[in-house]
Amino acid sequence: MSRLISALAAGALALAAASALWEAKADAVQVSHGLSAFGDLKYPPGFSHFDYVNPAAPKGGAIATTSVLANQTFDTLNAYTLRGDAPMGLAAPYNFVYDTLMTSAGDEPDAVYGLLASHAEYIPGGDWIIFELRPEARFADGSPVTAEDVAFSLKALKSDGADPRFRLSLVGLAGAEALAQRRVRVDFAEGAARRDLPMQAAGLPVFSKAWFEGRDFGEPTMEQPLGSGPYEVEQAEPGRAIVYRRRDDYWARDLPVNVGRWNFDEIRIEYYRDRSVIPQEIAAGNIDLHESFSSRAWATEFEFPAVRDGRVIKELIADDSPMSTQGFWINMRRDKFSDPRTRQALAMAFDFEWSNRALFYDLYVRTTSFFQNTAMEAEGAPGAAELALLEPFRDSLPPEVFGEPYTPPVTDGSGRNRRIMREASRLLEAAGWTQGPDGLLRDANGQTLSVELVNSSPAFERVINPYVENLRSLGVDASFRIIDQAQEQRRQKEFDYDLIVANLPGYPTPGNSLRNTYLSSSADQQGSYNLSGVADPAVDALVEAIIAAEDRESLTTAARALDRVLRSRHIWVANWHRPFHPTAWWDLFGRPETKPVFARGILDLWWRDPARTRTGEQ
């Protein structure tokens, strides 16, 4: 009997302890209308709209614009598979069709607020997050958005058929379980850094599980997708145009995160294999708005009568967001590029100052950092906090990592940069390349140093050809090959190139996206953005330090250290950036007084002014 009493007492104590632990956990659970990496939210519960919108913006009208994506064609409406190329508008940062659990605020670096989900429940640093779906959330066919749809979506995005660019970024999300019809729990992988995972979960596009029954998620398709977002695909002509029609029955049109947004009845995105014809298309009235990516076209071809008389507005719209990283990415998977001195010499042959003066009308600024236009850009010698991250890898890192960060040499812009070219020749010789009687560089096995640049834009010829000539003057068997867009996109996904031109986005709060760009595990993942094939333990550790950072100061420190290491590895020929959007549009639109810092904010914030016409008549 005494043993029974003792056992009952022990059991009671255990139950009491478990109850106390559960109550402690329950007390720790936070319920929030929004999420951010470091817990700071600008907008309180019950906010009416984002500060940068015009809540009274009229709805209606159409806009015809051009794609800002690198691919200038498309052959599938499945934007989440590796196979095929999707048009602009089906995946972030331009997602018109699929709602997410929460949506970002354009004036905060990493905050998201409830969209499909009314709120989230979580324990800071915990291993799960629960989202409560709004009862009114509906797909375009009228079916409700359920927790099962969320769980299916996560599973699909992590499946083998999904595009690695999405799959790799979601590696920290282990799975999702429907707890009730509108209540879903997303679990985090064991050992995964937890800072960004709630936002990763909140940013998931949600697909209809029922719609995908009998369909292969990994297959490309031109079938109209079913989403729950503000627009649906009305018409798609591969390689020519895609038209999105605003849904009159959009379930979330009056939510605070959508007030003043999604104002056009129709968004038409035109595709041009040859972008040189675009100024003519604007002048003819076939395009309403275009962001130019050609400095020559911007400086010389937007002088038609409608610009001169003010019917077409030409403006440099400020861009204060982190700059993208554009460059000629060097494929380090190829043995000939294995020596960093070879890569550095290739980069030194690019004379940006001459290109900017002679070709770009001095519109651009040289890119020097992988975190350009942010506090995360490395400057000066590393401080104590950076050194603490770098010291474990000192023996494997170049000495320059521990001094001033590497910066490309600056020329006088004359095109006669003999001093820099001599230094490039010295580096090539030190890397084991010797010049033969034909003037070409060869390695110890007699293999020629050949470099082929590939790009689909004829407009790039004037930029790349002078660079190719500089390489040839060093003894490099250099060439430039124009290929069609489909081939360019395929070769990029398969890493089938020597050097390729690409522009990767910048982030105000970098995190899991870096796995897809610099982590060793992504180097051989076809379709990833690890274009140079970076596979470096120091880089891996610093990427993980960024992802695990618990405050912005720690994130900034780790990013600066990563910037130093990447710059020292000479993985690319850094190109240029511009702190503005060169945009021309017919004077048909209204726009909010304030532009969001972290977004272009045109297609979702502008509106068609019913009082304005193309002829200028009121």
PDB file of C-alpha atoms in Angstrom, residues 396-571:
ATOM      1  CA  SER A 396      42.263  29.001 -45.518  1.00  0.00           C
ATOM      2  CA  LEU A 397      41.465  32.646 -46.260  1.00  0.00           C
ATOM      3  CA  PRO A 398      43.507  35.153 -48.276  1.00  0.00           C
ATOM      4  CA  PRO A 399      45.323  37.726 -46.096  1.00  0.00           C
ATOM      5  CA  GLU A 400      43.316  40.548 -47.693  1.00  0.00           C
ATOM      6  CA  VAL A 401      40.214  39.302 -45.849  1.00  0.00           C
ATOM      7  CA  PHE A 402      41.790  40.641 -42.659  1.00  0.00           C
ATOM      8  CA  GLY A 403      42.525  44.065 -44.106  1.00  0.00           C
ATOM      9  CA  GLU A 404      40.721  46.425 -46.439  1.00  0.00           C
ATOM     10  CA  PRO A 405      38.100  44.532 -48.483  1.00  0.00           C
ATOM     11  CA  TYR A 406      38.974  43.917 -52.119  1.00  0.00           C
ATOM     12  CA  THR A 407      37.785  46.642 -54.481  1.00  0.00           C
ATOM     13  CA  PRO A 408      38.123  46.501 -58.271  1.00  0.00           C
ATOM     14  CA  PRO A 409      40.841  48.817 -59.642  1.00  0.00           C
ATOM     15  CA  VAL A 410      39.718  52.192 -60.986  1.00  0.00           C
ATOM     16  CA  THR A 411      40.926  53.369 -64.402  1.00  0.00           C
ATOM     17  CA  ASP A 412      41.063  56.870 -65.845  1.00  0.00           C
ATOM     18  CA  GLY A 413      38.326  56.000 -68.344  1.00  0.00           C
ATOM     19  CA  SER A 414      40.583  56.476 -71.367  1.00  0.00           C
ATOM     20  CA  GLY A 415      40.475  52.826 -72.384  1.00  0.00           C
ATOM     21  CA  ARG A 416      44.264  52.587 -72.080  1.00  0.00           C
ATOM     22  CA  ASN A 417      44.633  50.951 -68.692  1.00  0.00           C
ATOM     23  CA  ARG A 418      48.155  49.586 -69.275  1.00  0.00           C
ATOM     24  CA  ARG A 419      49.131  49.490 -65.608  1.00  0.00           C
ATOM     25  CA  ILE A 420      46.127  47.384 -64.670  1.00  0.00           C
ATOM     26  CA  MET A 421      46.570  45.092 -67.668  1.00  0.00           C
ATOM     27  CA  ARG A 422      50.216  44.518 -66.716  1.00  0.00           C
ATOM     28  CA  GLU A 423      49.108  43.511 -63.235  1.00  0.00           C
ATOM     29  CA  ALA A 424      46.527  41.147 -64.762  1.00  0.00           C
ATOM     30  CA  SER A 425      49.260  39.555 -66.892  1.00  0.00           C
ATOM     31  CA  ARG A 426      51.423  39.088 -63.805  1.00  0.00           C
ATOM     32  CA  LEU A 427      48.562  37.328 -62.010  1.00  0.00           C
ATOM     33  CA  LEU A 428      47.980  34.989 -64.953  1.00  0.00           C
ATOM     34  CA  GLU A 429      51.656  34.104 -65.068  1.00  0.00           C
ATOM     35  CA  ALA A 430      51.660  33.443 -61.321  1.00  0.00           C
ATOM     36  CA  ALA A 431      48.654  31.150 -61.815  1.00  0.00           C
ATOM     37  CA  GLY A 432      50.706  29.023 -64.224  1.00  0.00           C
ATOM     38  CA  TRP A 433      49.614  30.375 -67.599  1.00  0.00           C
ATOM     39  CA  THR A 434      52.365  30.895 -70.165  1.00  0.00           C
ATOM     40  CA  GLN A 435      52.120  32.588 -73.532  1.00  0.00           C
ATOM     41  CA  GLY A 436      52.920  30.511 -76.580  1.00  0.00           C
ATOM     42  CA  PRO A 437      54.229  31.623 -79.999  1.00  0.00           C
ATOM     43  CA  ASP A 438      50.645  32.223 -81.149  1.00  0.00           C
ATOM     44  CA  GLY A 439      50.167  34.659 -78.271  1.00  0.00           C
ATOM     45  CA  LEU A 440      47.656  32.442 -76.447  1.00  0.00           C
ATOM     46  CA  LEU A 441      47.960  31.451 -72.804  1.00  0.00           C
ATOM     47  CA  ARG A 442      48.324  27.775 -71.975  1.00  0.00           C
ATOM     48  CA  ASP A 443      48.617  25.781 -68.779  1.00  0.00           C
ATOM     49  CA  ALA A 444      51.250  23.135 -67.993  1.00  0.00           C
ATOM     50  CA  ASN A 445      49.252  20.558 -69.973  1.00  0.00           C
ATOM     51  CA  GLY A 446      49.097  22.769 -73.036  1.00  0.00           C
ATOM     52  CA  GLN A 447      45.424  23.612 -72.613  1.00  0.00           C
ATOM     53  CA  THR A 448      44.467  27.051 -73.895  1.00  0.00           C
ATOM     54  CA  LEU A 449      42.830  29.531 -71.535  1.00  0.00           C
ATOM     55  CA  SER A 450      39.552  29.917 -73.411  1.00  0.00           C
ATOM     56  CA  VAL A 451      36.719  32.085 -72.114  1.00  0.00           C
ATOM     57  CA  GLU A 452      33.290  32.225 -73.718  1.00  0.00           C
ATOM     58  CA  LEU A 453      30.687  34.706 -72.537  1.00  0.00           C
ATOM     59  CA  VAL A 454      27.075  33.934 -73.400  1.00  0.00           C
ATOM     60  CA  ASN A 455      24.063  36.233 -73.397  1.00  0.00           C
ATOM     61  CA  SER A 456      20.793  36.495 -75.278  1.00  0.00           C
ATOM     62  CA  SER A 457      20.707  40.270 -75.695  1.00  0.00           C
ATOM     63  CA  PRO A 458      22.302  41.796 -78.807  1.00  0.00           C
ATOM     64  CA  ALA A 459      22.402  45.076 -76.864  1.00  0.00           C
ATOM     65  CA  PHE A 460      25.110  43.585 -74.656  1.00  0.00           C
ATOM     66  CA  GLU A 461      27.505  43.282 -77.593  1.00  0.00           C
ATOM     67  CA  ARG A 462      28.725  46.851 -77.215  1.00  0.00           C
ATOM     68  CA  VAL A 463      29.544  46.151 -73.548  1.00  0.00           C
ATOM     69  CA  ILE A 464      31.054  42.697 -73.858  1.00  0.00           C
ATOM     70  CA  ASN A 465      33.025  43.076 -77.088  1.00  0.00           C
ATOM     71  CA  PRO A 466      35.479  45.653 -75.629  1.00  0.00           C
ATOM     72  CA  TYR A 467      35.925  43.372 -72.637  1.00  0.00           C
ATOM     73  CA  VAL A 468      36.612  40.435 -74.955  1.00  0.00           C
ATOM     74  CA  GLU A 469      39.242  42.518 -76.780  1.00  0.00           C
ATOM     75  CA  ASN A 470      40.947  43.306 -73.462  1.00  0.00           C
ATOM     76  CA  LEU A 471      40.996  39.610 -72.604  1.00  0.00           C
ATOM     77  CA  ARG A 472      42.500  38.774 -75.987  1.00  0.00           C
ATOM     78  CA  SER A 473      45.234  41.333 -75.427  1.00  0.00           C
ATOM     79  CA  LEU A 474      46.198  39.289 -72.341  1.00  0.00           C
ATOM     80  CA  GLY A 475      46.446  36.118 -74.410  1.00  0.00           C
ATOM     81  CA  VAL A 476      43.048  34.740 -73.455  1.00  0.00           C
ATOM     82  CA  ASP A 477      41.153  32.941 -76.227  1.00  0.00           C
ATOM     83  CA  ALA A 478      38.031  34.988 -75.493  1.00  0.00           C
ATOM     84  CA  SER A 479      34.747  35.092 -77.402  1.00  0.00           C
ATOM     85  CA  PHE A 480      31.191  36.324 -77.020  1.00  0.00           C
ATOM     86  CA  ARG A 481      28.301  34.209 -78.198  1.00  0.00           C
ATOM     87  CA  ILE A 482      24.727  35.427 -78.578  1.00  0.00           C
ATOM     88  CA  ILE A 483      22.279  32.616 -77.914  1.00  0.00           C
ATOM     89  CA  ASP A 484      18.493  32.574 -77.838  1.00  0.00           C
ATOM     90  CA  GLN A 485      16.725  33.206 -74.559  1.00  0.00           C
ATOM     91  CA  ALA A 486      15.489  29.659 -74.057  1.00  0.00           C
ATOM     92  CA  GLN A 487      19.023  28.333 -74.503  1.00  0.00           C
ATOM     93  CA  GLU A 488      20.430  30.964 -72.157  1.00  0.00           C
ATOM     94  CA  GLN A 489      17.946  30.039 -69.454  1.00  0.00           C
ATOM     95  CA  ARG A 490      18.642  26.333 -69.905  1.00  0.00           C
ATOM     96  CA  ARG A 491      22.413  26.798 -69.801  1.00  0.00           C
ATOM     97  CA  GLN A 492      22.160  28.926 -66.669  1.00  0.00           C
ATOM     98  CA  LYS A 493      20.092  26.272 -64.906  1.00  0.00           C
ATOM     99  CA  GLU A 494      22.539  23.537 -65.950  1.00  0.00           C
ATOM    100  CA  PHE A 495      25.693  25.633 -65.259  1.00  0.00           C
ATOM    101  CA  ASP A 496      26.775  25.132 -68.870  1.00  0.00           C
ATOM    102  CA  TYR A 497      28.931  28.238 -69.390  1.00  0.00           C
ATOM    103  CA  ASP A 498      32.295  29.823 -68.746  1.00  0.00           C
ATOM    104  CA  LEU A 499      30.986  33.277 -67.865  1.00  0.00           C
ATOM    105  CA  ILE A 500      27.339  34.278 -67.854  1.00  0.00           C
ATOM    106  CA  VAL A 501      25.619  37.628 -67.338  1.00  0.00           C
ATOM    107  CA  ALA A 502      23.117  37.550 -64.479  1.00  0.00           C
ATOM    108  CA  ASN A 503      21.516  39.921 -62.019  1.00  0.00           C
ATOM    109  CA  LEU A 504      20.560  38.556 -58.597  1.00  0.00           C
ATOM    110  CA  PRO A 505      18.308  40.457 -56.165  1.00  0.00           C
ATOM    111  CA  GLY A 506      19.504  42.127 -52.990  1.00  0.00           C
ATOM    112  CA  TYR A 507      17.716  41.804 -49.650  1.00  0.00           C
ATOM    113  CA  PRO A 508      17.430  44.229 -46.711  1.00  0.00           C
ATOM    114  CA  THR A 509      17.458  41.277 -44.322  1.00  0.00           C
ATOM    115  CA  PRO A 510      19.308  38.425 -46.034  1.00  0.00           C
ATOM    116  CA  GLY A 511      18.672  34.978 -44.667  1.00  0.00           C
ATOM    117  CA  ASN A 512      17.684  31.611 -46.078  1.00  0.00           C
ATOM    118  CA  SER A 513      17.854  32.954 -49.636  1.00  0.00           C
ATOM    119  CA  LEU A 514      21.642  32.917 -49.283  1.00  0.00           C
ATOM    120  CA  ARG A 515      21.572  29.118 -49.125  1.00  0.00           C
ATOM    121  CA  ASN A 516      20.464  29.115 -52.731  1.00  0.00           C
ATOM    122  CA  THR A 517      23.221  31.503 -53.821  1.00  0.00           C
ATOM    123  CA  TYR A 518      26.422  30.736 -51.926  1.00  0.00           C
ATOM    124  CA  LEU A 519      26.052  27.568 -49.844  1.00  0.00           C
ATOM    125  CA  SER A 520      28.118  24.514 -50.842  1.00  0.00           C
ATOM    126  CA  SER A 521      24.979  22.380 -50.967  1.00  0.00           C
ATOM    127  CA  SER A 522      23.585  24.537 -53.797  1.00  0.00           C
ATOM    128  CA  ALA A 523      26.750  24.458 -55.936  1.00  0.00           C
ATOM    129  CA  ASP A 524      25.656  21.360 -57.844  1.00  0.00           C
ATOM    130  CA  GLN A 525      21.904  21.861 -57.550  1.00  0.00           C
ATOM    131  CA  GLN A 526      20.751  22.617 -61.094  1.00  0.00           C
ATOM    132  CA  GLY A 527      18.513  25.650 -61.142  1.00  0.00           C
ATOM    133  CA  SER A 528      20.060  27.223 -58.054  1.00  0.00           C
ATOM    134  CA  TYR A 529      21.435  30.769 -58.071  1.00  0.00           C
ATOM    135  CA  ASN A 530      24.909  29.573 -57.056  1.00  0.00           C
ATOM    136  CA  LEU A 531      26.105  30.627 -60.492  1.00  0.00           C
ATOM    137  CA  SER A 532      29.824  30.575 -59.720  1.00  0.00           C
ATOM    138  CA  GLY A 533      29.717  27.263 -57.885  1.00  0.00           C
ATOM    139  CA  VAL A 534      30.837  28.620 -54.514  1.00  0.00           C
ATOM    140  CA  ALA A 535      31.687  25.703 -52.208  1.00  0.00           C
ATOM    141  CA  ASP A 536      33.676  27.090 -49.302  1.00  0.00           C
ATOM    142  CA  PRO A 537      33.493  26.096 -45.602  1.00  0.00           C
ATOM    143  CA  ALA A 538      34.111  29.692 -44.498  1.00  0.00           C
ATOM    144  CA  VAL A 539      31.267  30.917 -46.698  1.00  0.00           C
ATOM    145  CA  ASP A 540      29.006  28.152 -45.400  1.00  0.00           C
ATOM    146  CA  ALA A 541      29.715  29.134 -41.799  1.00  0.00           C
ATOM    147  CA  LEU A 542      29.133  32.828 -42.440  1.00  0.00           C
ATOM    148  CA  VAL A 543      25.890  32.192 -44.308  1.00  0.00           C
ATOM    149  CA  GLU A 544      24.676  30.143 -41.351  1.00  0.00           C
ATOM    150  CA  ALA A 545      25.772  32.942 -38.993  1.00  0.00           C
ATOM    151  CA  ILE A 546      23.668  35.408 -40.982  1.00  0.00           C
ATOM    152  CA  ILE A 547      20.668  33.093 -40.878  1.00  0.00           C
ATOM    153  CA  ALA A 548      21.094  32.502 -37.150  1.00  0.00           C
ATOM    154  CA  ALA A 549      21.644  36.162 -36.203  1.00  0.00           C
ATOM    155  CA  GLU A 550      19.278  37.159 -33.386  1.00  0.00           C
ATOM    156  CA  ASP A 551      19.548  40.917 -33.878  1.00  0.00           C
ATOM    157  CA  ARG A 552      20.341  43.278 -36.720  1.00  0.00           C
ATOM    158  CA  GLU A 553      23.767  44.128 -35.338  1.00  0.00           C
ATOM    159  CA  SER A 554      24.807  40.466 -35.419  1.00  0.00           C
ATOM    160  CA  LEU A 555      23.363  40.074 -38.910  1.00  0.00           C
ATOM    161  CA  THR A 556      25.262  43.128 -40.152  1.00  0.00           C
ATOM    162  CA  THR A 557      28.514  41.834 -38.663  1.00  0.00           C
ATOM    163  CA  ALA A 558      28.158  38.388 -40.260  1.00  0.00           C
ATOM    164  CA  ALA A 559      27.162  39.880 -43.624  1.00  0.00           C
ATOM    165  CA  ARG A 560      30.179  42.172 -43.639  1.00  0.00           C
ATOM    166  CA  ALA A 561      32.432  39.192 -42.941  1.00  0.00           C
ATOM    167  CA  LEU A 562      30.788  37.223 -45.754  1.00  0.00           C
ATOM    168  CA  ASP A 563      31.193  40.193 -48.084  1.00  0.00           C
ATOM    169  CA  ARG A 564      34.939  40.247 -47.365  1.00  0.00           C
ATOM    170  CA  VAL A 565      35.331  36.548 -48.106  1.00  0.00           C
ATOM    171  CA  LEU A 566      33.282  36.574 -51.306  1.00  0.00           C
ATOM    172  CA  ARG A 567      35.135  39.623 -52.603  1.00  0.00           C
ATOM    173  CA  SER A 568      38.476  37.953 -51.878  1.00  0.00           C
ATOM    174  CA  ARG A 569      37.465  34.827 -53.834  1.00  0.00           C
ATOM    175  CA  HIS A 570      36.972  36.768 -57.106  1.00  0.00           C
ATOM    176  CA  ILE A 571      33.924  34.756 -58.120  1.00  0.00           C
TER     177      ILE A 571
END
